[in-house]
mmCIF file of C-alpha atoms in Angstrom:
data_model
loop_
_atom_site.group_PDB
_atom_site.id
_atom_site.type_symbol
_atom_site.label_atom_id
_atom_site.label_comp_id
_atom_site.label_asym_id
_atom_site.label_seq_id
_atom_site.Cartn_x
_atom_site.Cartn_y
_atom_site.Cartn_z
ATOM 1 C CA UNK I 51 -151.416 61.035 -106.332
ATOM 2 C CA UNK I 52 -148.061 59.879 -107.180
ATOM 3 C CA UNK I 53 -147.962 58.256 -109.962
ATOM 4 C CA UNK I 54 -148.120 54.013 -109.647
ATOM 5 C CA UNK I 55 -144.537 52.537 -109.652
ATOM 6 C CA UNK I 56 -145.326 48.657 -108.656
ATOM 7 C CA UNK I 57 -145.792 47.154 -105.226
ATOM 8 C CA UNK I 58 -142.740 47.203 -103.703
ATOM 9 C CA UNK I 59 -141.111 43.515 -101.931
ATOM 10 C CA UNK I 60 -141.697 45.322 -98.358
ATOM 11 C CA UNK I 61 -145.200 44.927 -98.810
ATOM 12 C CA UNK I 62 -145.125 41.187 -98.884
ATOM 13 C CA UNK I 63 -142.517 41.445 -95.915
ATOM 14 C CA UNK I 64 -144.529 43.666 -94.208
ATOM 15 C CA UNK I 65 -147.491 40.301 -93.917
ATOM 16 C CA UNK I 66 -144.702 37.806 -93.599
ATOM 17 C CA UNK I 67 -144.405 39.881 -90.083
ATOM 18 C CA UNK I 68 -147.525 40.467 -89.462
ATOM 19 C CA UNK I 69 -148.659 36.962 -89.186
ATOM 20 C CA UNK I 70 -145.816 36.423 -86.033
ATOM 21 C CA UNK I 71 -147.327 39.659 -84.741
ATOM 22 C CA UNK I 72 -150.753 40.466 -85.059
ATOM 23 C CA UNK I 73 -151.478 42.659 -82.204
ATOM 24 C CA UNK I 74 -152.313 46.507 -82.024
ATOM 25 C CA UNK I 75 -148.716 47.687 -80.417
ATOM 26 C CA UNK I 76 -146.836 45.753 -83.467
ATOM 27 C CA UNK I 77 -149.282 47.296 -85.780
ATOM 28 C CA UNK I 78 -149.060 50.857 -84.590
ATOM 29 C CA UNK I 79 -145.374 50.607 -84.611
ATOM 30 C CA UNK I 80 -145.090 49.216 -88.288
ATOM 31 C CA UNK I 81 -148.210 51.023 -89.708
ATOM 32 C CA UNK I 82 -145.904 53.622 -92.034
ATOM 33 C CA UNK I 83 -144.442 50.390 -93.376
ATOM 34 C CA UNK I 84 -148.490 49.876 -94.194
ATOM 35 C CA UNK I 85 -149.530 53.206 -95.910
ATOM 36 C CA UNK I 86 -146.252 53.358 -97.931
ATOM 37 C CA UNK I 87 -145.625 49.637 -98.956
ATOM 38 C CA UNK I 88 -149.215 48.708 -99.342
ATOM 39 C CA UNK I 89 -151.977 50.987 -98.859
ATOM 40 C CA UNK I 90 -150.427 53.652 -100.920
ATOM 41 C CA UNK I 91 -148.930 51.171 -104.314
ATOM 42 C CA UNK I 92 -152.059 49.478 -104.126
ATOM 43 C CA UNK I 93 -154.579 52.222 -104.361
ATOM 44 C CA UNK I 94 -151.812 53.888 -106.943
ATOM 45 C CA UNK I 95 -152.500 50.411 -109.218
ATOM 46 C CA UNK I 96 -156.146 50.766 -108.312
ATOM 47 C CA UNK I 97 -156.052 54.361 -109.524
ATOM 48 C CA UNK I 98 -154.785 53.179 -113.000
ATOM 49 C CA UNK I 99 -156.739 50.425 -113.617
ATOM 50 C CA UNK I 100 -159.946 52.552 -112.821
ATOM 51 C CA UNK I 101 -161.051 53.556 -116.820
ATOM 52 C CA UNK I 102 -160.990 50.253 -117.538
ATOM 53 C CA UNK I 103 -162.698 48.774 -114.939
ATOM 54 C CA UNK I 104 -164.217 51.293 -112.470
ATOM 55 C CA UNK I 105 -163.317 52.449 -109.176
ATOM 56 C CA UNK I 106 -162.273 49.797 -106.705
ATOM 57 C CA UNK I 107 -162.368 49.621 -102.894
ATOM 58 C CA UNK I 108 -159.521 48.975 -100.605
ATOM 59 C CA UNK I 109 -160.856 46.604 -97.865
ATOM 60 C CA UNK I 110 -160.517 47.695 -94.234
ATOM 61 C CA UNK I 111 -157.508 45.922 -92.548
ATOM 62 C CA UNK I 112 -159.105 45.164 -89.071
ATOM 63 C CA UNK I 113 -160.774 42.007 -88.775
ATOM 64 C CA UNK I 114 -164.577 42.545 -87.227
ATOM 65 C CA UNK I 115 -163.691 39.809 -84.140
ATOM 66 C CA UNK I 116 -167.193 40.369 -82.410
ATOM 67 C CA UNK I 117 -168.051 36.879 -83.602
ATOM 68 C CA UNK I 118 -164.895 35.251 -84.231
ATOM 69 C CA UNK I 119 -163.205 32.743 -81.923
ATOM 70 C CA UNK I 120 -159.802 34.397 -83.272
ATOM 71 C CA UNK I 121 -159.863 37.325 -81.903
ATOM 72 C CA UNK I 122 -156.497 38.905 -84.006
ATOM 73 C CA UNK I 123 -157.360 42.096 -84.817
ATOM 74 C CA UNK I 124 -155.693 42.793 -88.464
ATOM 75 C CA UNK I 125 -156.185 40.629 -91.516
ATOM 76 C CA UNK I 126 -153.110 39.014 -92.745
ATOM 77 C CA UNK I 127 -153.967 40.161 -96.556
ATOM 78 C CA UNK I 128 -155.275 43.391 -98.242
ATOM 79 C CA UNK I 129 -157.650 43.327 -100.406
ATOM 80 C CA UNK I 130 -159.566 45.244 -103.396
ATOM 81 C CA UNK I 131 -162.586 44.903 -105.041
ATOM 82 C CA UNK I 132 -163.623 47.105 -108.708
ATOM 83 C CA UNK I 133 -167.282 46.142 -108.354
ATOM 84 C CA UNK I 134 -169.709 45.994 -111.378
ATOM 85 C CA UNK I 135 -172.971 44.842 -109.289
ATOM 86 C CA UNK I 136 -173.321 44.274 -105.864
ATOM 87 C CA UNK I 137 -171.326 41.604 -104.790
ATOM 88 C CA UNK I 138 -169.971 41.394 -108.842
ATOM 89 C CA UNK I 139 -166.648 42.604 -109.887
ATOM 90 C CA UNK I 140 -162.691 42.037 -110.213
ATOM 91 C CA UNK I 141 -160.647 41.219 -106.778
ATOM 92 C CA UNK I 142 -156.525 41.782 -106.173
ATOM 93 C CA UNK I 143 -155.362 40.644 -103.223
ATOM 94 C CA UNK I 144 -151.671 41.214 -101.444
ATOM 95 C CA UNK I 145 -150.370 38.728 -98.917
ATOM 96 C CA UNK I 146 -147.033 37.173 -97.664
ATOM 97 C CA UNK I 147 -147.697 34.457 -100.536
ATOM 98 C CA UNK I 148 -147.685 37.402 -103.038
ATOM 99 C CA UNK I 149 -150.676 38.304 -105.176
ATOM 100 C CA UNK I 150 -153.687 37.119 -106.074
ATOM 101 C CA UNK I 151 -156.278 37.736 -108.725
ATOM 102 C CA UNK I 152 -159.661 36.921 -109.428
ATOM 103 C CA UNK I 153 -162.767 37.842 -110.495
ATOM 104 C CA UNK I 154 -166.770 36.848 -110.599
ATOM 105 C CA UNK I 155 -169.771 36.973 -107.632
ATOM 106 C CA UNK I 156 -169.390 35.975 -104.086
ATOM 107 C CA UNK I 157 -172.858 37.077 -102.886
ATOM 108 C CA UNK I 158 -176.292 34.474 -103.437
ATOM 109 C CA UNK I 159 -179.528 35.767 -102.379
ATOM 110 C CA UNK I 160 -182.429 33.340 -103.032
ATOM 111 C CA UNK I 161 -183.764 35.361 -106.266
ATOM 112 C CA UNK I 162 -179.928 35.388 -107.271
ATOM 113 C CA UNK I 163 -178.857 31.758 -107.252
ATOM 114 C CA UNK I 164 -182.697 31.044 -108.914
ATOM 115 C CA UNK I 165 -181.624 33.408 -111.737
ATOM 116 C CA UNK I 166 -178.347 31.279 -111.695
ATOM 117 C CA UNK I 167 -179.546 28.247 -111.939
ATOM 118 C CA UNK I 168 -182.295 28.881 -114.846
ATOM 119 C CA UNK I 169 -179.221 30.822 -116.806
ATOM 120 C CA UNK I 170 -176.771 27.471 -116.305
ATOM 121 C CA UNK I 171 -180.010 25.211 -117.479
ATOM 122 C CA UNK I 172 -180.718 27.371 -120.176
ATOM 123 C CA UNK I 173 -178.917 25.447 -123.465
ATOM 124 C CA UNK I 174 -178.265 29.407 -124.760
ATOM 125 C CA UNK I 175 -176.888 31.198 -121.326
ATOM 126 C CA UNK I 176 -175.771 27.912 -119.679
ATOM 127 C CA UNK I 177 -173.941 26.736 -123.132
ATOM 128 C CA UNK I 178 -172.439 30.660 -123.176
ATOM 129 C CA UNK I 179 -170.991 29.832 -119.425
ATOM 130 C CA UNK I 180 -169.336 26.348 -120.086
ATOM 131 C CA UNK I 181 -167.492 27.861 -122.727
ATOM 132 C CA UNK I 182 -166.417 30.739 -120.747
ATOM 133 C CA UNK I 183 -165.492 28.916 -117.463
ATOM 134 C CA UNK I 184 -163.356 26.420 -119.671
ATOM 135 C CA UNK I 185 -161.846 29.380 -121.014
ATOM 136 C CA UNK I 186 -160.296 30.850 -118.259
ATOM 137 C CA UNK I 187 -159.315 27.545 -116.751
ATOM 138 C CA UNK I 188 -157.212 27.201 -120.081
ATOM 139 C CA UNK I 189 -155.256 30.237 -119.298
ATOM 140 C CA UNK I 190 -154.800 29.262 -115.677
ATOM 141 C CA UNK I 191 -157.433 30.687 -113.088
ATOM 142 C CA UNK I 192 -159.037 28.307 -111.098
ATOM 143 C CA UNK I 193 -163.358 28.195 -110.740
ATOM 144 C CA UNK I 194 -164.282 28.198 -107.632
ATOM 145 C CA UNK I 195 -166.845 29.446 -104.816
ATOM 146 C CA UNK I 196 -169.364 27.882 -102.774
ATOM 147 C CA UNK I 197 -170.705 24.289 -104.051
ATOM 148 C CA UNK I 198 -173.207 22.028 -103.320
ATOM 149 C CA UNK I 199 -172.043 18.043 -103.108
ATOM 150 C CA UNK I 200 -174.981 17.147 -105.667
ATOM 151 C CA UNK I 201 -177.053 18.825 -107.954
ATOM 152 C CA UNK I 202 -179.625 20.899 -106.438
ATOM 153 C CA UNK I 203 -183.529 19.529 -106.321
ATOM 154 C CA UNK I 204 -185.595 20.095 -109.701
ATOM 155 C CA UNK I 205 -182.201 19.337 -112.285
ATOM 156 C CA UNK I 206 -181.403 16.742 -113.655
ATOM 157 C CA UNK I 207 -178.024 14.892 -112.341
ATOM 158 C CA UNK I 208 -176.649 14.083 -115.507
ATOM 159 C CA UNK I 209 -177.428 17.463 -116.535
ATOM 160 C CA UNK I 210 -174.496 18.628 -119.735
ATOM 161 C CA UNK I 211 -173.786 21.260 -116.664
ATOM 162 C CA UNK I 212 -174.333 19.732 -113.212
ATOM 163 C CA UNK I 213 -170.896 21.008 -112.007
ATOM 164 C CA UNK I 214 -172.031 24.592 -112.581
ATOM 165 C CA UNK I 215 -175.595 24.226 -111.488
ATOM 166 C CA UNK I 216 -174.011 23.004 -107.813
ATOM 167 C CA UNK I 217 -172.194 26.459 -107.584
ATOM 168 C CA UNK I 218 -173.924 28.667 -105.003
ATOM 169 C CA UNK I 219 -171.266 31.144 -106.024
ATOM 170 C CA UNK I 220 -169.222 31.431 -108.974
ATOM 171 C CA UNK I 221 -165.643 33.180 -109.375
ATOM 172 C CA UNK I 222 -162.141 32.530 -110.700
ATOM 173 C CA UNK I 223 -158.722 33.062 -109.710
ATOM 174 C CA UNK I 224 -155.044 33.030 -110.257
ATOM 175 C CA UNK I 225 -152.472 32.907 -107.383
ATOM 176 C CA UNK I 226 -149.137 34.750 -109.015
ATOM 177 C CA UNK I 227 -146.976 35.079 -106.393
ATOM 178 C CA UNK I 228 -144.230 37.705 -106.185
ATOM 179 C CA UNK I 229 -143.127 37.775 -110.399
ATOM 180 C CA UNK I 230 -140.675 40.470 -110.825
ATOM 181 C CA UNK I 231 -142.719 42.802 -112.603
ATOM 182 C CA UNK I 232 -144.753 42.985 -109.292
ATOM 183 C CA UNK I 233 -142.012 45.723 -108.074
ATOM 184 C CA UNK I 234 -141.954 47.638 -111.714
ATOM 185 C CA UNK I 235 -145.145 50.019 -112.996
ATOM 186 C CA UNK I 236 -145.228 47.293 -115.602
ATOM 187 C CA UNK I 237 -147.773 45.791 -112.926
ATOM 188 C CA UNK I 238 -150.913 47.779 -114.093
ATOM 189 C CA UNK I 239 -150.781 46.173 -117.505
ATOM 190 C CA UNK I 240 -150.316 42.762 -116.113
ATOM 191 C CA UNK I 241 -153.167 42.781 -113.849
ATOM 192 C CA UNK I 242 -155.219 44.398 -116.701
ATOM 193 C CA UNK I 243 -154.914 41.656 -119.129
ATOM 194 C CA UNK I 244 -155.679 39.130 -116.435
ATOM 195 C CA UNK I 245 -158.649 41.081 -115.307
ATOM 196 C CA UNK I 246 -159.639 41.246 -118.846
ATOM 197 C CA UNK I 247 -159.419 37.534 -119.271
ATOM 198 C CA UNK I 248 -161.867 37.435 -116.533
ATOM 199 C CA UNK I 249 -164.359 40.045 -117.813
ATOM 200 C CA UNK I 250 -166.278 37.810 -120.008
ATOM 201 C CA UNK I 251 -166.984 35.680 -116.532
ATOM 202 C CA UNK I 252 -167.927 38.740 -114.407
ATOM 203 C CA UNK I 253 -170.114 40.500 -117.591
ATOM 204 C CA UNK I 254 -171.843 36.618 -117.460
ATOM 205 C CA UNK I 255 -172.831 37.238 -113.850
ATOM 206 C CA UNK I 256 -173.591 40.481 -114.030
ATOM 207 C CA UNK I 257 -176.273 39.998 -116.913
ATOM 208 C CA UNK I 258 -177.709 37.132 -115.640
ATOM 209 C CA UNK I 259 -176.622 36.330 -112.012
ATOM 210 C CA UNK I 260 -176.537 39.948 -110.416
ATOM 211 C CA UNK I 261 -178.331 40.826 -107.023
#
């Protein structure tokens, strides 16, 4: 493999496009812009990242329509995931608004969120999580993932962590744009330290939130 020299601005262009024209015939005809401006840099980066954080998966870039009222056959970002569980890992994300990073669970089976919850109520675990969700807020990722409006049934709703306790899901992210070491092999360390900010969230997860 070549060796990773950034993500190059014709990847971003390349979605900018894409979203006018999201149909097979524009796709076939622009799909060496694909593998050379995105597929290829961003399995390069992957490549380099992978001691660190294991191997990650490229998502596919057809949409599965069978259920969908948009029927649009190619998803207007490309995504990776370096998963540590099922469902538990560190996400990258290319799209015409640039790139996006972020890390934590999207998955919550019943026995999951149970094992959540009890590790958020738990002074020890949930104290553990506060700090580490205010953490990387400080340093600019925003919590998110699915929420309940109220606390669920059996907590208390002045509980010292209701906020967390509503989360069905739990992850964090950072929308960067297009900075200019995007285009420069600079890139790997960049999205390494910001993947390391979030490791303390996803290692949370994993130890007591994992499927």
């Amino acid at each position: 493999m070549t060796p990773f020299a950034g993500i190059p601005d014709a990847a971003f262009e390349f979605y900018a496009e894409l979203e006018h024209n999201n149909n097979r015939e524009w796709w076939l005809e622009h799909k060496a812009t694909y593998d050379s401006a995105v597929k290829e840099p961003l399995a390069g980066l992957l490549a380099a990242l992978e001691t660190e954080f294991g191997e990650a998966k490229l998502f596919r870039p057809n949409r599965d329509i069978r259920f969908s009222l948009d029927k649009s056959p190619y998803k207007t970002a490309q995504g990776a995931f370096a998963s540590t569980a099922e469902g538990v890992g560190f996400y990258i994300q290319l799209s015409a608004d640039g790139l996006l990073i972020g890390g934590g669970c999207h998955t919550h089976t019943p026995a999951q969120l149970a094992r959540f919850r009890n590790a958020v109520d738990a002074e020890a675990s949930g104290g553990v999580l506060q700090g580490i969700v205010q953490g990387v807020q400080s340093v600019g990722f925003a919590v998110e993932g699915e929420s309940l409006k109220t606390v669920p049934r059996g907590f208390d709703k002045d509980h010292p962590r209701a906020e967390l306790l509503k989360h069905k899901s739990l992850s964090a992210g950072m929308h960067l744009g297009r900075p200019r070491w995007l285009s420069t092999p600079d890139a790997a360390g960049e999205v390494a330290r910001r993947w390391e900010e979030l490791r303390p969230l996803v290692e949370w997860i994993g130890r007591y939130a994992s499927p």
